[in-house]
XYZ file of C-alpha atoms in Angstrom:
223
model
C -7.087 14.202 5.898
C -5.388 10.698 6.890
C -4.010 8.484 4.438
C -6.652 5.744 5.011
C -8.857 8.499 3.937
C -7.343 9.540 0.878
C -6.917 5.591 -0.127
C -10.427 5.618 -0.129
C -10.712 8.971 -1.595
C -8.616 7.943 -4.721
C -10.217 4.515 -4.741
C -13.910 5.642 -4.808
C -12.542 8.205 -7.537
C -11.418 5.514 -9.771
C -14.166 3.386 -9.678
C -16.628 6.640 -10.345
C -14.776 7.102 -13.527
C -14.411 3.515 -14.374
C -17.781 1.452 -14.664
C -16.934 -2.079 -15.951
C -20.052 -2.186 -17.977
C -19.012 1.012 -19.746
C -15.905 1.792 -22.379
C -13.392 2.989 -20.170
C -13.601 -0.216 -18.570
C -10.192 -1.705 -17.258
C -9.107 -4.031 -20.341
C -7.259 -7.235 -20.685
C -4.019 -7.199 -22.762
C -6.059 -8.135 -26.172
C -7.716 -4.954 -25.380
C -11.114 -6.691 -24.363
C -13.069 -6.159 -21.242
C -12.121 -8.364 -18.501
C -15.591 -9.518 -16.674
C -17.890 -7.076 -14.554
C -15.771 -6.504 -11.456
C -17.502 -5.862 -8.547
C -16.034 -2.439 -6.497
C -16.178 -4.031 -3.028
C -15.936 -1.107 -1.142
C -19.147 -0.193 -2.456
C -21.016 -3.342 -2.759
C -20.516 -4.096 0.848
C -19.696 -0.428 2.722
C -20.221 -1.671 6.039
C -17.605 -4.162 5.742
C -15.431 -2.213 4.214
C -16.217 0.862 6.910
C -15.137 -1.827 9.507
C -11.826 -2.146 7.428
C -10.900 1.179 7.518
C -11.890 1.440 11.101
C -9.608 -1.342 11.715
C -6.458 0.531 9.411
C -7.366 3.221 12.224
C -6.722 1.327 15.551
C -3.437 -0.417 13.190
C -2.183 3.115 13.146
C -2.858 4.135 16.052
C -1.037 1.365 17.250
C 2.372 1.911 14.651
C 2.279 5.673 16.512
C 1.563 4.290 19.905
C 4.546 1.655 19.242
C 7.368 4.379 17.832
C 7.059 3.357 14.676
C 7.584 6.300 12.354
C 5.607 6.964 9.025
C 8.833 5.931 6.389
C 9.089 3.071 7.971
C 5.117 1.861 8.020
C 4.924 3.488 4.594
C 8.070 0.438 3.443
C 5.945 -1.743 4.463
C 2.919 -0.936 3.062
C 5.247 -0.543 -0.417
C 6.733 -3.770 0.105
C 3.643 -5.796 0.713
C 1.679 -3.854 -2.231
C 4.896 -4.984 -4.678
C 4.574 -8.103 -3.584
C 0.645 -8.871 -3.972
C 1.188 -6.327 -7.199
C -1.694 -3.685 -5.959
C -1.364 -0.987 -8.266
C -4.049 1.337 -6.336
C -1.756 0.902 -3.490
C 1.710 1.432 -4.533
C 0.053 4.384 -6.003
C -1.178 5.806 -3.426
C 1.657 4.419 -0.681
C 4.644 5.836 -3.024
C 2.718 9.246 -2.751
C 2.538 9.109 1.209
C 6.301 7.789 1.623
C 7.335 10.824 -0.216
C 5.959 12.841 1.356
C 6.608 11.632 4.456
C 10.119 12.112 3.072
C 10.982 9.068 1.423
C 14.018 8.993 -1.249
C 13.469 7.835 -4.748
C 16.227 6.244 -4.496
C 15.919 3.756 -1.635
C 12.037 3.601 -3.048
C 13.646 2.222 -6.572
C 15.760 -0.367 -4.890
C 12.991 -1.533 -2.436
C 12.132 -4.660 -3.739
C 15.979 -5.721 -3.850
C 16.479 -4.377 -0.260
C 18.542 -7.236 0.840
C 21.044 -6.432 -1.626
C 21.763 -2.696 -0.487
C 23.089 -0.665 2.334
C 20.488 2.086 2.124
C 18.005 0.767 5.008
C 18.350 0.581 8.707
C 18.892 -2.675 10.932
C 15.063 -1.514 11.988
C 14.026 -1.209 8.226
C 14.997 -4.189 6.986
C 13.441 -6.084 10.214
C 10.363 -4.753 9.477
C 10.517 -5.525 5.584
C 10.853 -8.828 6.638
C 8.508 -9.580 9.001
C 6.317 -7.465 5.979
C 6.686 -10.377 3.561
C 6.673 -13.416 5.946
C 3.474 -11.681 6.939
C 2.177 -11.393 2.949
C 3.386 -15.481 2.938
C 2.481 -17.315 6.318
C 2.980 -20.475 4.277
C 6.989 -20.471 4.421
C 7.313 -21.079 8.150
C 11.219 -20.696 7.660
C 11.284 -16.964 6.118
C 9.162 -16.692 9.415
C 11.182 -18.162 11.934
C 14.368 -16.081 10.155
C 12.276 -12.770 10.214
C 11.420 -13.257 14.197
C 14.444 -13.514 14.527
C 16.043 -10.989 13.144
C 13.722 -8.485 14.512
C 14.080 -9.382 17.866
C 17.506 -8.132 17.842
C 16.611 -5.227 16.926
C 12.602 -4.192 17.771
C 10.943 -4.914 21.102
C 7.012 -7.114 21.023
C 5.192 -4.318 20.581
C 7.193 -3.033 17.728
C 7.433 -6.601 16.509
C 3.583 -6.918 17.230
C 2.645 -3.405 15.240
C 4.733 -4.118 12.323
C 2.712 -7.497 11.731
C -0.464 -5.712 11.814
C 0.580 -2.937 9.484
C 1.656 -5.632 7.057
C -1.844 -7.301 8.088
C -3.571 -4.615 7.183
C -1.960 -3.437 3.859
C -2.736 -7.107 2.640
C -6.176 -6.689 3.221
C -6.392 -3.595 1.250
C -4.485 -5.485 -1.365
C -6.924 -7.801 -2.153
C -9.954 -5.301 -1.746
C -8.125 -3.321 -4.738
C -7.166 -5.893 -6.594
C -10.444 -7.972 -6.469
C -12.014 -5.011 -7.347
C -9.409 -3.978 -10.146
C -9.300 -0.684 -8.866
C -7.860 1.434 -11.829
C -4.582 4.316 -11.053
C -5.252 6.729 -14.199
C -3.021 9.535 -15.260
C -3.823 12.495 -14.304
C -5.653 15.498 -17.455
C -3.319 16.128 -20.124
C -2.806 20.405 -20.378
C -2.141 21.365 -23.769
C -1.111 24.947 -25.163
C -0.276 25.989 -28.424
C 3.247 26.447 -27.624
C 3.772 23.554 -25.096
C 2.373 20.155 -24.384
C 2.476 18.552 -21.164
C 2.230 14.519 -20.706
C 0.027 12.794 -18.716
C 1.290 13.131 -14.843
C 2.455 9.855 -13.767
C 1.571 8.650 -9.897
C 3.049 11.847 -9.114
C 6.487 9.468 -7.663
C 8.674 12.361 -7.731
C 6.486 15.045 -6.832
C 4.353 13.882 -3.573
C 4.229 12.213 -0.648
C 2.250 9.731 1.692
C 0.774 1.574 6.129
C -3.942 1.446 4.992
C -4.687 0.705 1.749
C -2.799 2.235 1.253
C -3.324 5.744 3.555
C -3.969 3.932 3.558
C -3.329 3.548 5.234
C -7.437 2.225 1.972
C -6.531 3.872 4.182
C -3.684 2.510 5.920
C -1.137 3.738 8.326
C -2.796 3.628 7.076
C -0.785 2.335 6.028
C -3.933 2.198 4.005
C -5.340 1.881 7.002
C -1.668 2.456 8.302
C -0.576 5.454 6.872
C-alpha cells in the first residue's frame, strides 16, 4: 500500500474515532471543545479523491525525475514543520524511517542550515520546500533557485516544487480538519506496564499528505 494511501488510511482512522460533537473531541488548551470541525476529506470525497490522484501523478513524477524517497520524504517533513501538521509529520516521520531515514538528521531538520548532515541536493530541495510553503518572500525564492540550479537539473527543480506543492495541500486539509495523531492502546500486565506508543519515530518508516504522500510521495501524495 502507497503512502498516499496510508495518509488517508490513518487520517480516515482518526476522524472515525474522533467525532467533534462527541467527548473525545480534539480540545483547546482550557480543556474545552474547540468548534465542530468539519473532516474535509469526507465532506467533499470527490475533491479530495482528485487530491490524492494528484499526490499520485506528483510521485510519479519525484520517481520519474530521480528523486529518491529520503529526500521527498525531507520535504514533506520540512513543509509539515513548518505549516505545524501534526497528522503529517506523523505519518511522514514514519515513511522517512522507513525509507531509512536517521533520527538524527530527522531531529536536526528544522535547523538544517546549521549542520553538515545533508547533501548539496538535500539542502536544495529543503529550500526550494519552504520558499514553496512561503511564495510571499520573493528573495528566499530567488536564493533557493539559485542554489538548486547548481546542483539539480529543471525537472528535478520542477518535481521538488510540486512535492512541496503537494504536501502543503495536505497540510491544510489536516489541519482545517484538525485531524487528531492518538497514541497507540496501552498493554498492561500484572508484572509490566507498557506506555502509550508514541508516532512510532524510532520504530517505523515512510512527499502526500503525507504518504502521503494524504497520501503524498506521497509525499502524502508524494511518498
Amino acid at each position: 500500500m502507497n503512502d498516499a494511501i496510508n495518509h488517508v488510511k490513518d487520517a480516515n482512522d482518526a476522524n472515525d474515532a474522533s467525532d467533534p460533537m462527541d467527548g473525545n473531541a480534539p480540545r483547546d488548551v482550557n480543556g474545552t471543545t474547540d468548534g465542530r470541525r468539519v473532516y474535509l476529506d469526507k465532506q467533499s470525497p470527490a475533491a479530495y479523491r482528485a487530491l490524492v490522484h494528484t499526490a499520485d501523478a506528483v510521485r510519479a513524477t519525484a520517481a520519474e525525475a530521480g528523486l529518491d524517497r529520503i529526500l521527498v520524504e525531507l520535504v514533506n517533513l520540512r513543509v509539515s514543520q513548518i505549516n505545524g501538521c501534526a497528522s503529517c509529520l506523523d505519518v511522514h516521520t514514519r515513511a522517512a524511517l522507513r525509507a531509512g531515514e536517521t533520527t538524527r538528521r530527522l531531529g536536526v531538520l528544522p535547523a538544517w542550515r546549521d549542520t553538515e548532515l545533508f547533501t548539496a541536493r538535500e539542502r536544495a530541495a529543503l529550500a526550494l520546500a519552504e520558499a514553496t510553503t512561503d511564495p510571499a518572500d520573493r528573495l528566499a525564492q530567488d536564493r533557493a533557485y539559485g542554489a538548486a540550479r547548481a546542483v539539480l537539473d529543471d525537472e528535478e527543480i520542477s518535481a521538488v516544487i510540486w512535492v512541496a506543492i503537494a504536501i502543503n495541500a495536505f497540510n491544510r486539509v489536516s489541519i482545517l480538519s484538525r485531524h487528531p495523531v492518538r497514541a497507540a492502546a496501552t498493554t498492561t500486565s500484572p508484572a509490566t506496564t507498557t506506555s502509550p506508543a508514541t508516532s512510532t519515530v524510532s520504530a517505523t518508516t515512510s512527499a502526500s499528505g503525507s504518504a502521503p504522500v494524504s497520501a503524498p510521495l506521497p509525499v502524502d501524495a508524494t511518498a
